[in-house]
Short mmCIF file of C-alpha atoms in Angstrom, two decimals:
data_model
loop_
_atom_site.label_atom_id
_atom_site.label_comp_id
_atom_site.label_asym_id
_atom_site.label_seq_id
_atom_site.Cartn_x
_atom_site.Cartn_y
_atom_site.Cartn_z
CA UNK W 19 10.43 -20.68 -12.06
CA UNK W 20 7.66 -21.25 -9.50
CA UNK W 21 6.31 -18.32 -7.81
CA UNK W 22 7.07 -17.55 -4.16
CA UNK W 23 4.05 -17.09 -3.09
CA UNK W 24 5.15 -16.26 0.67
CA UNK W 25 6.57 -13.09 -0.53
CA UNK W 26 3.80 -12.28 -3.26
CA UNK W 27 1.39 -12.64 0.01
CA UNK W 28 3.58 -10.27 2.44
CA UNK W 29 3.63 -7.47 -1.03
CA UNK W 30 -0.14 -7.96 -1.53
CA UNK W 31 -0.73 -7.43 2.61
CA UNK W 32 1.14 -4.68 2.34
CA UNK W 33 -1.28 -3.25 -0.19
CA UNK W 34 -4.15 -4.18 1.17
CA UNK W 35 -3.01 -2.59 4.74
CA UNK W 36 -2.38 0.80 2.66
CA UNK W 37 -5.88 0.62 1.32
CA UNK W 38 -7.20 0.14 5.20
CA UNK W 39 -5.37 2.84 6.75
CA UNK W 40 -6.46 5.34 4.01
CA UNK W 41 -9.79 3.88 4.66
CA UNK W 42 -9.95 4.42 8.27
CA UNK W 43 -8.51 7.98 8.07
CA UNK W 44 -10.68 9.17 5.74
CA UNK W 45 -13.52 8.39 7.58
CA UNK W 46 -12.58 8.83 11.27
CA UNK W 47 -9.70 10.98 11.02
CA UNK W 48 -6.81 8.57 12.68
CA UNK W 49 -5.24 4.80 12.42
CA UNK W 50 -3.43 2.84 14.27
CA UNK W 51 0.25 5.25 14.45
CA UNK W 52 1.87 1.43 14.60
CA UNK W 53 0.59 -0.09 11.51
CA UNK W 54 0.75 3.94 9.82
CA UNK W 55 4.76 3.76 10.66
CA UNK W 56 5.17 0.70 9.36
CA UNK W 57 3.89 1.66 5.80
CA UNK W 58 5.44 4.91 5.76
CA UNK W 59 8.93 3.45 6.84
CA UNK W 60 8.44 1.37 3.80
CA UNK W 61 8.61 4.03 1.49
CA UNK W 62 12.05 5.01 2.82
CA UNK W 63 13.67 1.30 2.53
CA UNK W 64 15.14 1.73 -0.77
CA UNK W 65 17.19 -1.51 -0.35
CA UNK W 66 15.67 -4.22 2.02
CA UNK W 67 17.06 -6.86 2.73
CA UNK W 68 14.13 -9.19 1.90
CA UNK W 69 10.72 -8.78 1.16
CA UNK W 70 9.74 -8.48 5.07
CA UNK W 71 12.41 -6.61 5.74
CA UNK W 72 10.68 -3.71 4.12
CA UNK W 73 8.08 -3.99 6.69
CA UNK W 74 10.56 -4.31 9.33
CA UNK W 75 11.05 -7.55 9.69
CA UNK W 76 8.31 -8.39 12.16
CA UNK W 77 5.26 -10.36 10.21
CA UNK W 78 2.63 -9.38 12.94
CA UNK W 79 3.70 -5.79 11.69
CA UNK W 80 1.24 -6.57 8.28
CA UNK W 81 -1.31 -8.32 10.74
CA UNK W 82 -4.01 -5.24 9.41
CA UNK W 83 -2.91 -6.15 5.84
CA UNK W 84 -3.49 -9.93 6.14
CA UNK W 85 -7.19 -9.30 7.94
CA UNK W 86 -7.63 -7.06 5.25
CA UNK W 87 -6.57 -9.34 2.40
CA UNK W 88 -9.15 -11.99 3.69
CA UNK W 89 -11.86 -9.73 4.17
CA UNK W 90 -11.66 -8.80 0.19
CA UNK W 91 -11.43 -12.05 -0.94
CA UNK W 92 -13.49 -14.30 0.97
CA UNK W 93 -16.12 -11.61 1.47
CA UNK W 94 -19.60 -13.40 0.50
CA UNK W 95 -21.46 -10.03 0.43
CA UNK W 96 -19.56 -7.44 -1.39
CA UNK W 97 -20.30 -4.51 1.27
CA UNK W 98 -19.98 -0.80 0.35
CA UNK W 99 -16.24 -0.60 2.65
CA UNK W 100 -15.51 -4.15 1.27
CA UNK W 101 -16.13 -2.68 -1.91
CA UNK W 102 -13.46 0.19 -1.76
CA UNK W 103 -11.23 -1.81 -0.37
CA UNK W 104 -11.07 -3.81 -3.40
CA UNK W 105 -11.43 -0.63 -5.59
CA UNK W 106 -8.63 1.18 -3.26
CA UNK W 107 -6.51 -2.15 -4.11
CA UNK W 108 -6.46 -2.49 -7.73
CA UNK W 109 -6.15 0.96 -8.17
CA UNK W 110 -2.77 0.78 -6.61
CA UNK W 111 -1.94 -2.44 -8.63
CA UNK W 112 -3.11 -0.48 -11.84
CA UNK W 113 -1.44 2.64 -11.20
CA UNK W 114 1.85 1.48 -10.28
CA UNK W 115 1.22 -0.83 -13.81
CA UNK W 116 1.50 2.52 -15.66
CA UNK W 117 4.17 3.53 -13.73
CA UNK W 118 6.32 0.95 -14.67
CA UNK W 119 5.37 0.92 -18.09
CA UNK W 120 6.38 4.25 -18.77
CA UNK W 121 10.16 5.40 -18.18
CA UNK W 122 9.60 8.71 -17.87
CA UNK W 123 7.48 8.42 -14.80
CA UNK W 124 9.11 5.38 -13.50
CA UNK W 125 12.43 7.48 -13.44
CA UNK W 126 10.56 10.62 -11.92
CA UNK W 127 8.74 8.60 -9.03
CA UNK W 128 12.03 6.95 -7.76
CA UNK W 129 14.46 10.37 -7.80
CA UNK W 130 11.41 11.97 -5.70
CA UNK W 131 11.80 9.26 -3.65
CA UNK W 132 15.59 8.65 -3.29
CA UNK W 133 15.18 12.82 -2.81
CA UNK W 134 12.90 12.29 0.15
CA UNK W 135 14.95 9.59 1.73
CA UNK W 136 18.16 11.76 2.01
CA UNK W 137 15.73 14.37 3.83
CA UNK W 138 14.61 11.92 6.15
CA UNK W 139 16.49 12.99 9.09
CA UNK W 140 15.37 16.61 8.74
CA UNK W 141 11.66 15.12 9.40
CA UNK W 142 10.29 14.18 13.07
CA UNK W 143 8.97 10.80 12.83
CA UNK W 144 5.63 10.60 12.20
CA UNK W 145 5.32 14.41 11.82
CA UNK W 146 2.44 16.62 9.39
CA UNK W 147 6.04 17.11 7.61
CA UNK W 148 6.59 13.55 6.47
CA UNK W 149 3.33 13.29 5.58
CA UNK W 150 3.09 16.72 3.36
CA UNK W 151 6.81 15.48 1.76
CA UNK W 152 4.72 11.79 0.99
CA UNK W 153 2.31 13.70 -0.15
CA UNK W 154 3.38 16.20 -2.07
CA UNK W 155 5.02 12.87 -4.00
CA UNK W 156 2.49 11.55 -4.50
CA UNK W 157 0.94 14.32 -5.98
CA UNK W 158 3.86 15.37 -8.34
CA UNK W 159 4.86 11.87 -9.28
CA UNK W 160 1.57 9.53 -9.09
CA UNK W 161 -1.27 11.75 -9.44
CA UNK W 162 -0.36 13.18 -13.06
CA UNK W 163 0.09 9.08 -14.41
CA UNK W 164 -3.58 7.64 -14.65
CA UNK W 165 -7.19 7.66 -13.53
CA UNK W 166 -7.00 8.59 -9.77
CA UNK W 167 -8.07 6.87 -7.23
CA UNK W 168 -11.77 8.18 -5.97
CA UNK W 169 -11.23 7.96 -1.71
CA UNK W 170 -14.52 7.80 -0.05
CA UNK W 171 -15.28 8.79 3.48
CA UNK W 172 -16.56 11.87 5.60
CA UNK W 173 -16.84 15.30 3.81
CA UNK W 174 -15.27 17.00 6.55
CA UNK W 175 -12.46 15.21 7.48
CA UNK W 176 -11.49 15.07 3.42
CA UNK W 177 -11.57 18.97 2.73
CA UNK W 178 -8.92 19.13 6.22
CA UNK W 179 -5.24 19.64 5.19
CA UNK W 180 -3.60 17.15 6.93
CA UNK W 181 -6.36 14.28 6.44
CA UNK W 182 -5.86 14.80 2.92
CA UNK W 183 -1.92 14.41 3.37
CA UNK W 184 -1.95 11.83 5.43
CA UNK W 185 -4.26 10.00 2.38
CA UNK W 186 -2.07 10.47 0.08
CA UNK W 187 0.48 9.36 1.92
CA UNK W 188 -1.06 6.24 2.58
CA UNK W 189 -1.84 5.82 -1.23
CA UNK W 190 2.13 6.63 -1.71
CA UNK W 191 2.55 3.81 0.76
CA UNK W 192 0.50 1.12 -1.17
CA UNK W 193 2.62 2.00 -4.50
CA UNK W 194 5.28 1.07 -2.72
CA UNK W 195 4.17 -2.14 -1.95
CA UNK W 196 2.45 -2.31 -5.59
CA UNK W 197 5.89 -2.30 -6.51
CA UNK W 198 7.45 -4.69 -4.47
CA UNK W 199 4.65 -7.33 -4.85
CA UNK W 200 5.14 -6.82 -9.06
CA UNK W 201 9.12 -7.28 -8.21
CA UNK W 202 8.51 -10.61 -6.38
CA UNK W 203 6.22 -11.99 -9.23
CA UNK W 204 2.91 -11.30 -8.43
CA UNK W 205 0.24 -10.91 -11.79
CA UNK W 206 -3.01 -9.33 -11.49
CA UNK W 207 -3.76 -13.00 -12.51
CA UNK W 208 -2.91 -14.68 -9.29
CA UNK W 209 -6.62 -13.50 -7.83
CA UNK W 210 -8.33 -15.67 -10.07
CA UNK W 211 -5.64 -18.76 -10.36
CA UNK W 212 -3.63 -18.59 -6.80
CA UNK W 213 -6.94 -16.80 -4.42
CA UNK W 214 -6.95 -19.85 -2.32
CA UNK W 215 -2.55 -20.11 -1.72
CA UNK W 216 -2.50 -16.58 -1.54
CA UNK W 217 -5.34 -16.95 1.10
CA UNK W 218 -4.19 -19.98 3.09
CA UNK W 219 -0.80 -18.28 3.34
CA UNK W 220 -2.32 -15.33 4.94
CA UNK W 221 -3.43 -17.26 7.35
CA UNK W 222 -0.52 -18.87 7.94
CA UNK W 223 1.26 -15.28 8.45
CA UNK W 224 -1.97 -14.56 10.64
CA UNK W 225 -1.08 -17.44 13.06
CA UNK W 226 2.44 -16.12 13.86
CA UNK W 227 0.74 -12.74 15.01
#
């Protein structure tokens, strides 16, 4: 069957818009709350409708993802953010690979999950309590699976609480998507076969932001 590649590219913004926003909190302390909602919303839609219907439904809502996406993969220089990006990326690909591998934590990771989403409506949107329940997933039902994922930025803003919630639930965020670009067929493969679909379909998306 050939691969949709439209929805492989949505999953694998989605990814690569996680890896941003836990790159631009860790080292200045905030992101854009837009493009943070729209990954952390993702986590709670257990049964979309579509592919972009777990990112609401609105392409320009992955606009940070698709940037993102192009600036890994058609970077000429690999620089040092460039670099963690990519690290920050297939460390979400390879964790959620072990995830799915095993049943034990597969099982574990969605009943935290399906958990959280029936306490959603105790949480204010957006609040340090969504992101200490993400977290503390993340933690319980991520950290414990594989090698973990080495976030670089400032010192200071890394040993504060809520920076380091809101991290991981960023990184919670990009498993989510991990998962949803492995469900609509995308292979670690594609990078090296597909780059240049994958790549002229992001721009594609990009032109209807």
């Amino acid at each position: 069957m050939a691969k949709d590649f439209r929805d492989i590219t949505l999953a694998l913004a989605g990814i690569c818009q996680a890896s941003r926003l836990v790159q631009q909190v860790a080292y200045q302390g905030n992101a854009n709350e837009n493009d943070v909602e729209v990954m952390v919303n993702s986590v709670f839609n257990l049964n979309p409708t579509s592919t972009l219907d777990v990112y609401g439904n609105q392409i320009s809502h992955l606009k940070l993802g698709f940037q993102t996406l192009k600036a890994i993969h058609q970077a000429v220089r690999r620089e040092k953010l460039t670099l963690e990006l990519m690290t920050y990326q297939q460390g979400l690909i390879n964790l959620e690979r072990l995830i799915n591998r095993n049943d034990n934590y597969s099982s574990h990771l969605s009943q935290k999950i399906s958990q959280l989403e029936r306490q959603k409506s105790y949480f204010e949107p957006m609040s340090e309590s969504v992101f200490n329940a993400l977290a503390g997933v993340y933690v319980d039902a991520v950290s414990p699976v594989g090698p973990r994922i080495q976030v670089h930025g400032s010192i200071d803003l890394l040993n504060t609480p809520i920076i380091q919630a809101k991290v991981r639930a960023l990184l919670l965020t990009g498993i989510r998507s991990a998962v949803l670009w492995r469900q609509v067929g995308g292979r670690r493969f594609d990078f090296l076969l597909h780059q240049k679909t994958i790549l002229r379909q992001a721009d594609d998306f990009l032109a209807q932001c």
